[in-house]
Amino acid sequence: MFSGTHVCQILIEHGRCTGVRTENGTIFAAQHVIVAAGAFSSLLEGMVRPLATRPIRGQMVALESAQPIRHVIRCQRGYIVPRDSAVPQRLVTGSTLEDAGFAKQVTAGGIEKILSTAQELLPKLANAEVVELWCGLRPDTPDHLPLLGPAGVDGLTIATGHYRNGILLTPITAKLVREWIADKQVSMDWEIFNPVRFPSG
Ligand SMILES: Cc1cc2nc3c(=O)[nH]c(=O)nc-3n(C[C@H](O)[C@H](O)[C@H](O)COP(=O)(O)OP(=O)(O)OC[C@H]3O[C@@H](n4cnc5c(N)ncnc54)[C@H](O)[C@@H]3O)c2cc1C
């Protein structure tokens, strides 16, 4: 409903989260706030302790190849994923793991690494057309595990820091957050993901 609205502050009064403040000063009161701002979660003001997320950039290249493949091909340095079975076939190849702050930029070095690994895995890709380049910021944490659970004040739940597995972990994250907010208990021990487990945020 308010898509694209930038939240800058979590509002906490008397040990309870009461809502959020947006960049234009609007206050949204809420009984429960869930922080799910990915790599940007650490930038939110008002937290009792800043969240320990940091961005790790990942670049990607999409290719169109005249010679289709049927399986995902991967090695330690990268992977090639067929997106369809058409000819020419769209393949996505990645990725990089870069500590570049919040710079969401595709770089010559990153793309070169991805393409050389892809061609090493599948030499025929030398003739594939490059059709798209992009990158994203993964929300990493000091131990690479999510920050998931209550934040130490009533009415505030954290669901971030999923690093390289946020797509895979979406269903279980949503399930646990729903259980916590609706039932005040969860169906697995999630203490290991305690969002305030890092002393200095
Ligand atoms: C190249 C690459 C490949 C990947 N491959 C995989 C994969 O194969 N499988 C897998 O499981 N995961 C993969 N990941 C990781 C996955 O993308 C992340 O773990 C996941 O996107 C994290 O989800 P999220 O919702 O926490 O954060 P995000 O997807 O970053 O979403 C956060 C949202 O919050 C919004 N936001 C941020 N700050 C504010 C604010 N202050 N106010 C309001 N809104 C805000 C942002 O605009 C964004 O919409 C990959 C990541 C990259 C970069």
PDB file of C-alpha atoms and ligand atoms in Angstrom:
ATOM      1  CA  MET A   1       0.000   0.000   0.000  1.00  0.00           C
ATOM      2  CA  PHE A   2       2.901   2.349   0.762  1.00  0.00           C
ATOM      3  CA  SER A   3       5.391   0.664  -1.544  1.00  0.00           C
ATOM      4  CA  GLY A   4       8.471   2.780  -2.224  1.00  0.00           C
ATOM      5  CA  THR A   5       8.153   4.686   1.055  1.00  0.00           C
ATOM      6  CA  HIS A   6      11.478   4.879   2.876  1.00  0.00           C
ATOM      7  CA  VAL A   7      11.358   4.163   6.600  1.00  0.00           C
ATOM      8  CA  CYS A   8      14.132   5.944   8.457  1.00  0.00           C
ATOM      9  CA  GLN A   9      13.323   5.324  12.113  1.00  0.00           C
ATOM     10  CA  ILE A  10      11.841   2.649  14.331  1.00  0.00           C
ATOM     11  CA  LEU A  11       9.838   4.301  17.105  1.00  0.00           C
ATOM     12  CA  ILE A  12      10.267   2.894  20.591  1.00  0.00           C
ATOM     13  CA  GLU A  13       8.542   4.325  23.659  1.00  0.00           C
ATOM     14  CA  HIS A  14       8.659   2.923  27.187  1.00  0.00           C
ATOM     15  CA  GLY A  15      10.206  -0.360  26.018  1.00  0.00           C
ATOM     16  CA  ARG A  16       7.655  -0.939  23.282  1.00  0.00           C
ATOM     17  CA  CYS A  17       7.784  -0.427  19.517  1.00  0.00           C
ATOM     18  CA  THR A  18       4.953   1.905  18.535  1.00  0.00           C
ATOM     19  CA  GLY A  19       5.511   2.293  14.784  1.00  0.00           C
ATOM     20  CA  VAL A  20       7.859   3.816  12.234  1.00  0.00           C
ATOM     21  CA  ARG A  21       8.769   7.224  10.892  1.00  0.00           C
ATOM     22  CA  THR A  22       9.276   7.698   7.150  1.00  0.00           C
ATOM     23  CA  GLU A  23      11.726   9.998   5.390  1.00  0.00           C
ATOM     24  CA  ASN A  24       9.081  12.718   4.929  1.00  0.00           C
ATOM     25  CA  GLY A  25       8.281  12.671   8.633  1.00  0.00           C
ATOM     26  CA  THR A  26       5.042  10.693   8.446  1.00  0.00           C
ATOM     27  CA  ILE A  27       4.510   8.440  11.429  1.00  0.00           C
ATOM     28  CA  PHE A  28       2.812   5.088  11.006  1.00  0.00           C
ATOM     29  CA  ALA A  29       1.577   3.688  14.296  1.00  0.00           C
ATOM     30  CA  ALA A  30       1.601  -0.099  14.482  1.00  0.00           C
ATOM     31  CA  GLN A  31       0.949  -2.786  17.047  1.00  0.00           C
ATOM     32  CA  HIS A  32       3.769  -4.808  15.557  1.00  0.00           C
ATOM     33  CA  VAL A  33       6.665  -3.836  13.300  1.00  0.00           C
ATOM     34  CA  ILE A  34       8.717  -6.338  11.303  1.00  0.00           C
ATOM     35  CA  VAL A  35      12.124  -5.202  10.075  1.00  0.00           C
ATOM     36  CA  ALA A  36      12.813  -6.898   6.733  1.00  0.00           C
ATOM     37  CA  ALA A  37      14.985  -4.269   5.044  1.00  0.00           C
ATOM     38  CA  GLY A  38      17.689  -6.662   3.850  1.00  0.00           C
ATOM     39  CA  ALA A  39      21.204  -5.229   3.738  1.00  0.00           C
ATOM     40  CA  PHE A  40      19.785  -1.810   4.664  1.00  0.00           C
ATOM     41  CA  SER A  41      18.456  -3.002   8.028  1.00  0.00           C
ATOM     42  CA  SER A  42      21.592  -1.760   9.804  1.00  0.00           C
ATOM     43  CA  LEU A  43      20.827   1.806   8.680  1.00  0.00           C
ATOM     44  CA  LEU A  44      17.520   2.060  10.520  1.00  0.00           C
ATOM     45  CA  GLU A  45      17.607   4.568  13.336  1.00  0.00           C
ATOM     46  CA  GLY A  46      15.953   4.112  16.695  1.00  0.00           C
ATOM     47  CA  MET A  47      16.885   0.493  17.283  1.00  0.00           C
ATOM     48  CA  VAL A  48      18.022  -0.234  20.834  1.00  0.00           C
ATOM     49  CA  ARG A  49      21.055  -1.807  19.186  1.00  0.00           C
ATOM     50  CA  PRO A  50      21.823  -1.380  15.448  1.00  0.00           C
ATOM     51  CA  LEU A  51      21.252  -4.554  13.436  1.00  0.00           C
ATOM     52  CA  ALA A  52      24.423  -6.369  12.389  1.00  0.00           C
ATOM     53  CA  THR A  53      23.776  -6.563   8.658  1.00  0.00           C
ATOM     54  CA  ARG A  54      26.244  -5.523   5.982  1.00  0.00           C
ATOM     55  CA  PRO A  55      25.896  -5.606   2.203  1.00  0.00           C
ATOM     56  CA  ILE A  56      27.789  -8.153   0.127  1.00  0.00           C
ATOM     57  CA  ARG A  57      27.436  -7.366  -3.541  1.00  0.00           C
ATOM     58  CA  GLY A  58      26.666 -10.064  -6.082  1.00  0.00           C
ATOM     59  CA  GLN A  59      26.844  -9.394  -9.805  1.00  0.00           C
ATOM     60  CA  MET A  60      25.061 -11.442 -12.449  1.00  0.00           C
ATOM     61  CA  VAL A  61      25.138 -11.855 -16.226  1.00  0.00           C
ATOM     62  CA  ALA A  62      22.331 -13.158 -18.442  1.00  0.00           C
ATOM     63  CA  LEU A  63      23.304 -14.782 -21.728  1.00  0.00           C
ATOM     64  CA  GLU A  64      21.428 -16.090 -24.714  1.00  0.00           C
ATOM     65  CA  SER A  65      22.913 -19.259 -26.106  1.00  0.00           C
ATOM     66  CA  ALA A  66      22.053 -21.018 -29.342  1.00  0.00           C
ATOM     67  CA  GLN A  67      23.026 -24.362 -27.788  1.00  0.00           C
ATOM     68  CA  PRO A  68      20.681 -25.135 -24.880  1.00  0.00           C
ATOM     69  CA  ILE A  69      21.679 -26.993 -21.721  1.00  0.00           C
ATOM     70  CA  ARG A  70      19.376 -29.014 -19.453  1.00  0.00           C
ATOM     71  CA  HIS A  71      21.010 -28.768 -16.054  1.00  0.00           C
ATOM     72  CA  VAL A  72      22.496 -26.277 -13.649  1.00  0.00           C
ATOM     73  CA  ILE A  73      26.281 -26.354 -13.975  1.00  0.00           C
ATOM     74  CA  ARG A  74      28.354 -25.132 -11.059  1.00  0.00           C
ATOM     75  CA  CYS A  75      31.775 -25.053  -9.454  1.00  0.00           C
ATOM     76  CA  GLN A  76      33.143 -23.264  -6.393  1.00  0.00           C
ATOM     77  CA  ARG A  77      33.617 -20.030  -8.309  1.00  0.00           C
ATOM     78  CA  GLY A  78      30.305 -19.782 -10.108  1.00  0.00           C
ATOM     79  CA  TYR A  79      27.281 -21.292 -11.762  1.00  0.00           C
ATOM     80  CA  ILE A  80      25.215 -21.371 -14.952  1.00  0.00           C
ATOM     81  CA  VAL A  81      21.446 -21.745 -14.654  1.00  0.00           C
ATOM     82  CA  PRO A  82      19.185 -22.442 -17.666  1.00  0.00           C
ATOM     83  CA  ARG A  83      16.069 -20.283 -17.339  1.00  0.00           C
ATOM     84  CA  ASP A  84      14.017 -21.931 -20.089  1.00  0.00           C
ATOM     85  CA  SER A  85      14.308 -24.537 -22.828  1.00  0.00           C
ATOM     86  CA  ALA A  86      13.861 -22.151 -25.750  1.00  0.00           C
ATOM     87  CA  VAL A  87      16.380 -21.596 -28.523  1.00  0.00           C
ATOM     88  CA  PRO A  88      18.148 -19.284 -28.077  1.00  0.00           C
ATOM     89  CA  GLN A  89      18.135 -20.163 -24.402  1.00  0.00           C
ATOM     90  CA  ARG A  90      18.388 -17.662 -21.563  1.00  0.00           C
ATOM     91  CA  LEU A  91      21.106 -18.594 -19.074  1.00  0.00           C
ATOM     92  CA  VAL A  92      21.960 -16.715 -15.906  1.00  0.00           C
ATOM     93  CA  THR A  93      25.513 -16.885 -14.649  1.00  0.00           C
ATOM     94  CA  GLY A  94      27.013 -15.622 -11.435  1.00  0.00           C
ATOM     95  CA  SER A  95      28.135 -14.455  -9.141  1.00  0.00           C
ATOM     96  CA  THR A  96      30.559 -12.334  -7.159  1.00  0.00           C
ATOM     97  CA  LEU A  97      30.862 -11.924  -3.372  1.00  0.00           C
ATOM     98  CA  GLU A  98      32.106  -8.388  -2.841  1.00  0.00           C
ATOM     99  CA  ASP A  99      32.425  -6.149   0.187  1.00  0.00           C
ATOM    100  CA  ALA A 100      31.731  -2.892  -1.652  1.00  0.00           C
ATOM    101  CA  GLY A 101      29.465  -1.126   0.812  1.00  0.00           C
ATOM    102  CA  PHE A 102      26.144  -0.003  -0.600  1.00  0.00           C
ATOM    103  CA  ALA A 103      27.564   0.612  -4.111  1.00  0.00           C
ATOM    104  CA  LYS A 104      25.064  -1.162  -6.335  1.00  0.00           C
ATOM    105  CA  GLN A 105      27.202  -1.165  -9.449  1.00  0.00           C
ATOM    106  CA  VAL A 106      28.086  -3.687 -12.096  1.00  0.00           C
ATOM    107  CA  THR A 107      31.846  -3.572 -12.655  1.00  0.00           C
ATOM    108  CA  ALA A 108      34.232  -4.622 -15.419  1.00  0.00           C
ATOM    109  CA  GLY A 109      36.193  -6.835 -12.999  1.00  0.00           C
ATOM    110  CA  GLY A 110      33.095  -8.555 -11.655  1.00  0.00           C
ATOM    111  CA  ILE A 111      31.660  -9.300 -15.070  1.00  0.00           C
ATOM    112  CA  GLU A 112      35.033 -10.510 -16.330  1.00  0.00           C
ATOM    113  CA  LYS A 113      35.283 -13.025 -13.463  1.00  0.00           C
ATOM    114  CA  ILE A 114      31.754 -14.306 -14.045  1.00  0.00           C
ATOM    115  CA  LEU A 115      32.207 -14.682 -17.785  1.00  0.00           C
ATOM    116  CA  SER A 116      35.594 -16.378 -17.548  1.00  0.00           C
ATOM    117  CA  THR A 117      34.253 -18.920 -15.024  1.00  0.00           C
ATOM    118  CA  ALA A 118      31.176 -19.519 -17.186  1.00  0.00           C
ATOM    119  CA  GLN A 119      33.320 -20.148 -20.266  1.00  0.00           C
ATOM    120  CA  GLU A 120      35.618 -22.430 -18.310  1.00  0.00           C
ATOM    121  CA  LEU A 121      32.563 -24.467 -17.287  1.00  0.00           C
ATOM    122  CA  LEU A 122      31.037 -24.358 -20.764  1.00  0.00           C
ATOM    123  CA  PRO A 123      33.466 -23.229 -23.508  1.00  0.00           C
ATOM    124  CA  LYS A 124      30.706 -22.939 -26.114  1.00  0.00           C
ATOM    125  CA  LEU A 125      29.403 -19.883 -24.239  1.00  0.00           C
ATOM    126  CA  ALA A 126      32.125 -17.831 -25.964  1.00  0.00           C
ATOM    127  CA  ASN A 127      29.566 -17.211 -28.702  1.00  0.00           C
ATOM    128  CA  ALA A 128      26.617 -16.497 -26.416  1.00  0.00           C
ATOM    129  CA  GLU A 129      25.095 -13.031 -26.482  1.00  0.00           C
ATOM    130  CA  VAL A 130      25.279 -10.948 -23.303  1.00  0.00           C
ATOM    131  CA  VAL A 131      21.697  -9.740 -22.788  1.00  0.00           C
ATOM    132  CA  GLU A 132      21.594  -8.367 -19.260  1.00  0.00           C
ATOM    133  CA  LEU A 133      23.894  -7.361 -16.398  1.00  0.00           C
ATOM    134  CA  TRP A 134      22.761  -6.599 -12.853  1.00  0.00           C
ATOM    135  CA  CYS A 135      23.743  -6.844  -9.232  1.00  0.00           C
ATOM    136  CA  GLY A 136      22.183  -7.071  -5.787  1.00  0.00           C
ATOM    137  CA  LEU A 137      23.232  -6.574  -2.182  1.00  0.00           C
ATOM    138  CA  ARG A 138      23.030  -9.660   0.009  1.00  0.00           C
ATOM    139  CA  PRO A 139      22.308  -9.000   3.693  1.00  0.00           C
ATOM    140  CA  ASP A 140      25.257 -10.655   5.433  1.00  0.00           C
ATOM    141  CA  THR A 141      25.861 -10.976   9.196  1.00  0.00           C
ATOM    142  CA  PRO A 142      29.057 -11.681  11.179  1.00  0.00           C
ATOM    143  CA  ASP A 143      28.256 -15.422  11.385  1.00  0.00           C
ATOM    144  CA  HIS A 144      26.386 -15.516   8.034  1.00  0.00           C
ATOM    145  CA  LEU A 145      23.187 -16.631   9.801  1.00  0.00           C
ATOM    146  CA  PRO A 146      19.905 -14.706   9.674  1.00  0.00           C
ATOM    147  CA  LEU A 147      18.742 -12.236  12.294  1.00  0.00           C
ATOM    148  CA  LEU A 148      15.347 -13.655  13.080  1.00  0.00           C
ATOM    149  CA  GLY A 149      13.095 -13.188  16.073  1.00  0.00           C
ATOM    150  CA  PRO A 150      12.060 -10.631  18.703  1.00  0.00           C
ATOM    151  CA  ALA A 151      14.334  -7.617  19.027  1.00  0.00           C
ATOM    152  CA  GLY A 152      14.180  -7.276  22.794  1.00  0.00           C
ATOM    153  CA  VAL A 153      11.320  -4.771  22.905  1.00  0.00           C
ATOM    154  CA  ASP A 154       7.631  -5.614  22.616  1.00  0.00           C
ATOM    155  CA  GLY A 155       6.082  -5.239  19.200  1.00  0.00           C
ATOM    156  CA  LEU A 156       9.298  -5.485  17.163  1.00  0.00           C
ATOM    157  CA  THR A 157      10.372  -8.543  15.189  1.00  0.00           C
ATOM    158  CA  ILE A 158      13.435  -8.836  12.960  1.00  0.00           C
ATOM    159  CA  ALA A 159      13.584 -10.923   9.772  1.00  0.00           C
ATOM    160  CA  THR A 160      16.753 -10.084   7.910  1.00  0.00           C
ATOM    161  CA  GLY A 161      20.380 -11.157   7.357  1.00  0.00           C
ATOM    162  CA  HIS A 162      19.566 -14.131   5.141  1.00  0.00           C
ATOM    163  CA  TYR A 163      22.753 -13.543   3.143  1.00  0.00           C
ATOM    164  CA  ARG A 164      22.936 -15.990   0.187  1.00  0.00           C
ATOM    165  CA  ASN A 165      19.745 -17.890   1.006  1.00  0.00           C
ATOM    166  CA  GLY A 166      16.968 -15.362   1.419  1.00  0.00           C
ATOM    167  CA  ILE A 167      14.873 -16.710  -1.450  1.00  0.00           C
ATOM    168  CA  LEU A 168      15.201 -20.291  -0.242  1.00  0.00           C
ATOM    169  CA  LEU A 169      14.410 -19.288   3.343  1.00  0.00           C
ATOM    170  CA  THR A 170      11.379 -17.110   2.604  1.00  0.00           C
ATOM    171  CA  PRO A 171       8.684 -19.725   3.442  1.00  0.00           C
ATOM    172  CA  ILE A 172      10.188 -20.791   6.789  1.00  0.00           C
ATOM    173  CA  THR A 173      10.901 -17.172   7.718  1.00  0.00           C
ATOM    174  CA  ALA A 174       7.317 -16.139   6.988  1.00  0.00           C
ATOM    175  CA  LYS A 175       5.998 -19.158   8.917  1.00  0.00           C
ATOM    176  CA  LEU A 176       8.063 -18.412  12.034  1.00  0.00           C
ATOM    177  CA  VAL A 177       7.308 -14.692  12.012  1.00  0.00           C
ATOM    178  CA  ARG A 178       3.595 -15.386  11.636  1.00  0.00           C
ATOM    179  CA  GLU A 179       3.695 -17.898  14.498  1.00  0.00           C
ATOM    180  CA  TRP A 180       5.532 -15.439  16.724  1.00  0.00           C
ATOM    181  CA  ILE A 181       3.224 -12.513  16.108  1.00  0.00           C
ATOM    182  CA  ALA A 182      -0.023 -14.503  16.181  1.00  0.00           C
ATOM    183  CA  ASP A 183       0.738 -17.154  18.828  1.00  0.00           C
ATOM    184  CA  LYS A 184       3.771 -15.801  20.741  1.00  0.00           C
ATOM    185  CA  GLN A 185       5.520 -19.145  20.238  1.00  0.00           C
ATOM    186  CA  VAL A 186       7.360 -20.770  17.354  1.00  0.00           C
ATOM    187  CA  SER A 187       7.515 -24.349  16.117  1.00  0.00           C
ATOM    188  CA  MET A 188      11.326 -24.579  16.169  1.00  0.00           C
ATOM    189  CA  ASP A 189      14.134 -23.367  18.403  1.00  0.00           C
ATOM    190  CA  TRP A 190      15.265 -20.140  16.745  1.00  0.00           C
ATOM    191  CA  GLU A 191      17.573 -18.891  19.507  1.00  0.00           C
ATOM    192  CA  ILE A 192      20.599 -19.365  17.231  1.00  0.00           C
ATOM    193  CA  PHE A 193      19.137 -16.601  15.033  1.00  0.00           C
ATOM    194  CA  ASN A 194      18.579 -14.194  17.937  1.00  0.00           C
ATOM    195  CA  PRO A 195      18.768 -10.794  16.180  1.00  0.00           C
ATOM    196  CA  VAL A 196      20.535  -9.116  19.101  1.00  0.00           C
ATOM    197  CA  ARG A 197      23.213 -11.797  19.564  1.00  0.00           C
ATOM    198  CA  PHE A 198      26.046  -9.497  18.476  1.00  0.00           C
ATOM    199  CA  PRO A 199      27.090  -7.219  21.345  1.00  0.00           C
ATOM    200  CA  SER A 200      27.922  -4.134  19.285  1.00  0.00           C
ATOM    201  CA  GLY A 201      25.213  -4.464  16.666  1.00  0.00           C
TER     202      GLY A 201
HETATM  203  C1  LIG B   1      23.448 -12.204  -7.222  1.00  0.00           C
HETATM  204  C2  LIG B   1      22.618 -12.816  -6.135  1.00  0.00           C
HETATM  205  C3  LIG B   1      22.182 -14.120  -6.263  1.00  0.00           C
HETATM  206  C4  LIG B   1      21.407 -14.710  -5.256  1.00  0.00           C
HETATM  207  N1  LIG B   1      20.972 -15.986  -5.407  1.00  0.00           N
HETATM  208  C5  LIG B   1      20.200 -16.540  -4.452  1.00  0.00           C
HETATM  209  C6  LIG B   1      19.690 -17.860  -4.614  1.00  0.00           C
HETATM  210  O1  LIG B   1      19.926 -18.532  -5.618  1.00  0.00           O
HETATM  211  N2  LIG B   1      18.910 -18.383  -3.607  1.00  0.00           N
HETATM  212  C7  LIG B   1      18.631 -17.690  -2.474  1.00  0.00           C
HETATM  213  O2  LIG B   1      17.923 -18.210  -1.614  1.00  0.00           O
HETATM  214  N3  LIG B   1      19.092 -16.435  -2.306  1.00  0.00           N
HETATM  215  C8  LIG B   1      19.870 -15.850  -3.256  1.00  0.00           C
HETATM  216  N4  LIG B   1      20.365 -14.578  -3.081  1.00  0.00           N
HETATM  217  C9  LIG B   1      20.169 -13.922  -1.786  1.00  0.00           C
HETATM  218  C10 LIG B   1      18.814 -13.277  -1.688  1.00  0.00           C
HETATM  219  O3  LIG B   1      18.580 -12.432  -2.802  1.00  0.00           O
HETATM  220  C11 LIG B   1      18.746 -12.461  -0.402  1.00  0.00           C
HETATM  221  O4  LIG B   1      19.076 -13.269   0.713  1.00  0.00           O
HETATM  222  C12 LIG B   1      17.330 -11.914  -0.228  1.00  0.00           C
HETATM  223  O5  LIG B   1      17.013 -11.044  -1.288  1.00  0.00           O
HETATM  224  C13 LIG B   1      17.178 -11.191   1.085  1.00  0.00           C
HETATM  225  O6  LIG B   1      15.817 -10.861   1.163  1.00  0.00           O
HETATM  226  P1  LIG B   1      15.308  -9.644   2.037  1.00  0.00           P
HETATM  227  O7  LIG B   1      13.858  -9.520   1.764  1.00  0.00           O
HETATM  228  O8  LIG B   1      15.782  -9.805   3.445  1.00  0.00           O
HETATM  229  O9  LIG B   1      16.115  -8.378   1.480  1.00  0.00           O
HETATM  230  P2  LIG B   1      15.953  -7.650   0.083  1.00  0.00           P
HETATM  231  O10 LIG B   1      15.615  -8.616  -0.980  1.00  0.00           O
HETATM  232  O11 LIG B   1      17.172  -6.797  -0.059  1.00  0.00           O
HETATM  233  O12 LIG B   1      14.666  -6.747   0.301  1.00  0.00           O
HETATM  234  C14 LIG B   1      14.692  -5.688   1.228  1.00  0.00           C
HETATM  235  C15 LIG B   1      13.591  -4.717   0.838  1.00  0.00           C
HETATM  236  O13 LIG B   1      13.498  -3.706   1.831  1.00  0.00           O
HETATM  237  C16 LIG B   1      13.434  -2.457   1.194  1.00  0.00           C
HETATM  238  N5  LIG B   1      14.005  -1.466   2.104  1.00  0.00           N
HETATM  239  C17 LIG B   1      15.302  -1.360   2.484  1.00  0.00           C
HETATM  240  N6  LIG B   1      15.442  -0.346   3.349  1.00  0.00           N
HETATM  241  C18 LIG B   1      14.207   0.184   3.520  1.00  0.00           C
HETATM  242  C19 LIG B   1      13.697   1.272   4.290  1.00  0.00           C
HETATM  243  N7  LIG B   1      14.495   1.996   5.076  1.00  0.00           N
HETATM  244  N8  LIG B   1      12.377   1.569   4.218  1.00  0.00           N
HETATM  245  C20 LIG B   1      11.554   0.827   3.439  1.00  0.00           C
HETATM  246  N9  LIG B   1      11.973  -0.215   2.685  1.00  0.00           N
HETATM  247  C21 LIG B   1      13.281  -0.526   2.731  1.00  0.00           C
HETATM  248  C22 LIG B   1      14.242  -2.610  -0.075  1.00  0.00           C
HETATM  249  O14 LIG B   1      13.849  -1.622  -1.009  1.00  0.00           O
HETATM  250  C23 LIG B   1      13.855  -4.011  -0.498  1.00  0.00           C
HETATM  251  O15 LIG B   1      12.657  -4.006  -1.228  1.00  0.00           O
HETATM  252  C24 LIG B   1      21.095 -13.975  -4.087  1.00  0.00           C
HETATM  253  C25 LIG B   1      21.522 -12.649  -3.980  1.00  0.00           C
HETATM  254  C26 LIG B   1      22.282 -12.070  -4.983  1.00  0.00           C
HETATM  255  C27 LIG B   1      22.725 -10.638  -4.847  1.00  0.00           C
END
